Amino acid sequence: MTDTATPIQEATLWSDALWTARVIKNEDDDGWAVAMTRQGDPEPALVGPWTMGRDKKNPKPLDAPAFHTLVKTANEVLRRHEQQLHARLNKHVSVGAGSGRIRVSLQIVPDEDNPHAMLRAHDESGSELAELRVKPDFRLSAASAEAWIESGFDKPR
């Protein structure tokens, strides 16, 4: 077990308090790959090709600029994954016209034991009009939002 507080700066292994870059043999061909793993995560956030050294056999050694570029790229990959997850779990539509517009949102709660979703309606000023617990597979669309509003915010079928 390595001490993550002490930076490691070896030819094929670099780490700091947050990230570890490890040059590995590329399983798909004769080349090399680099795996970027955030401390505490079981899987690498990023695995990508790595450059061959001058001898065309061994990998090019890791250095500070390469490590910093890899950290930046891995952080961006994680940020995109978080954005995609947020978009998948949170949806909203606006229905109505003028001052009568109502924003209906669906927030999916991916609980292992009790998955569900919260359906909410807010008026233009942001005041909550209704909140209802629904199944996590509820399909939010303009039509389903309008039907929910027209029913007086009754539980959808």
PDB file of N, CA, C and O in Angstrom, residues 4 15 17 23 32-34 36 48 55 100 118 124 134 142 156:
ATOM      1  N   THR A   4      -0.406   7.930  -0.276  1.00  0.00           N
ATOM      2  CA  THR A   4      -0.837   8.846  -1.333  1.00  0.00           C
ATOM      3  C   THR A   4      -0.437  10.279  -1.063  1.00  0.00           C
ATOM      4  O   THR A   4      -0.510  11.111  -1.943  1.00  0.00           O
ATOM      5  N   SER A  15       1.907   9.765  -9.266  1.00  0.00           N
ATOM      6  CA  SER A  15       0.710   9.992  -8.455  1.00  0.00           C
ATOM      7  C   SER A  15       0.888  11.242  -7.614  1.00  0.00           C
ATOM      8  O   SER A  15       2.013  11.672  -7.339  1.00  0.00           O
ATOM      9  N   ALA A  17      -1.849  13.499  -4.523  1.00  0.00           N
ATOM     10  CA  ALA A  17      -2.852  13.216  -3.493  1.00  0.00           C
ATOM     11  C   ALA A  17      -4.195  12.791  -4.088  1.00  0.00           C
ATOM     12  O   ALA A  17      -4.990  12.153  -3.413  1.00  0.00           O
ATOM     13  N   VAL A  23       1.303   3.587 -16.586  1.00  0.00           N
ATOM     14  CA  VAL A  23       1.475   3.118 -17.962  1.00  0.00           C
ATOM     15  C   VAL A  23       1.366   1.597 -17.937  1.00  0.00           C
ATOM     16  O   VAL A  23       2.020   0.925 -17.139  1.00  0.00           O
ATOM     17  N   TRP A  32       1.297   0.710 -25.844  1.00  0.00           N
ATOM     18  CA  TRP A  32       1.127   1.002 -24.429  1.00  0.00           C
ATOM     19  C   TRP A  32      -0.100   1.883 -24.215  1.00  0.00           C
ATOM     20  O   TRP A  32      -0.541   2.567 -25.122  1.00  0.00           O
ATOM     21  N   ALA A  33      -0.618   1.843 -23.015  1.00  0.00           N
ATOM     22  CA  ALA A  33      -1.755   2.681 -22.636  1.00  0.00           C
ATOM     23  C   ALA A  33      -1.437   3.312 -21.279  1.00  0.00           C
ATOM     24  O   ALA A  33      -0.536   2.858 -20.571  1.00  0.00           O
ATOM     25  N   VAL A  34      -2.173   4.353 -20.951  1.00  0.00           N
ATOM     26  CA  VAL A  34      -2.042   4.966 -19.638  1.00  0.00           C
ATOM     27  C   VAL A  34      -3.419   4.964 -18.981  1.00  0.00           C
ATOM     28  O   VAL A  34      -4.422   5.264 -19.631  1.00  0.00           O
ATOM     29  N   MET A  36      -5.658   6.421 -15.822  1.00  0.00           N
ATOM     30  CA  MET A  36      -5.760   7.474 -14.810  1.00  0.00           C
ATOM     31  C   MET A  36      -6.826   7.064 -13.807  1.00  0.00           C
ATOM     32  O   MET A  36      -7.996   6.918 -14.168  1.00  0.00           O
ATOM     33  N   GLY A  48      -6.210   5.502 -22.023  1.00  0.00           N
ATOM     34  CA  GLY A  48      -5.960   5.944 -23.390  1.00  0.00           C
ATOM     35  C   GLY A  48      -4.604   5.489 -23.874  1.00  0.00           C
ATOM     36  O   GLY A  48      -3.769   5.013 -23.098  1.00  0.00           O
ATOM     37  N   ASP A  55      13.072   3.745 -28.474  1.00  0.00           N
ATOM     38  CA  ASP A  55      13.476   2.397 -28.902  1.00  0.00           C
ATOM     39  C   ASP A  55      12.336   1.629 -29.562  1.00  0.00           C
ATOM     40  O   ASP A  55      12.527   0.501 -30.011  1.00  0.00           O
ATOM     41  N   GLY A 100     -49.416  31.853 -17.200  1.00  0.00           N
ATOM     42  CA  GLY A 100     -49.961  30.577 -16.757  1.00  0.00           C
ATOM     43  C   GLY A 100     -49.013  29.404 -16.978  1.00  0.00           C
ATOM     44  O   GLY A 100     -49.431  28.265 -16.856  1.00  0.00           O
ATOM     45  N   MET A 118     -39.703  11.799  -8.024  1.00  0.00           N
ATOM     46  CA  MET A 118     -40.544  12.869  -7.490  1.00  0.00           C
ATOM     47  C   MET A 118     -40.968  13.758  -8.649  1.00  0.00           C
ATOM     48  O   MET A 118     -40.125  14.264  -9.389  1.00  0.00           O
ATOM     49  N   GLU A 124     -44.714  30.183 -12.427  1.00  0.00           N
ATOM     50  CA  GLU A 124     -43.693  31.092 -12.965  1.00  0.00           C
ATOM     51  C   GLU A 124     -42.828  31.731 -11.883  1.00  0.00           C
ATOM     52  O   GLU A 124     -41.660  31.999 -12.093  1.00  0.00           O
ATOM     53  N   VAL A 134     -43.799   9.130  -7.708  1.00  0.00           N
ATOM     54  CA  VAL A 134     -44.234   8.266  -8.809  1.00  0.00           C
ATOM     55  C   VAL A 134     -43.197   7.167  -9.032  1.00  0.00           C
ATOM     56  O   VAL A 134     -42.114   7.189  -8.455  1.00  0.00           O
ATOM     57  N   ALA A 142     -44.521  16.741 -22.416  1.00  0.00           N
ATOM     58  CA  ALA A 142     -45.470  17.856 -22.346  1.00  0.00           C
ATOM     59  C   ALA A 142     -46.889  17.316 -22.174  1.00  0.00           C
ATOM     60  O   ALA A 142     -47.680  17.852 -21.388  1.00  0.00           O
ATOM     61  N   PRO A 156     -50.867  10.039 -11.508  1.00  0.00           N
ATOM     62  CA  PRO A 156     -51.023   9.540 -12.886  1.00  0.00           C
ATOM     63  C   PRO A 156     -51.217   8.010 -12.889  1.00  0.00           C
ATOM     64  O   PRO A 156     -50.745   7.326 -12.000  1.00  0.00           O
TER      65      PRO A 156
END
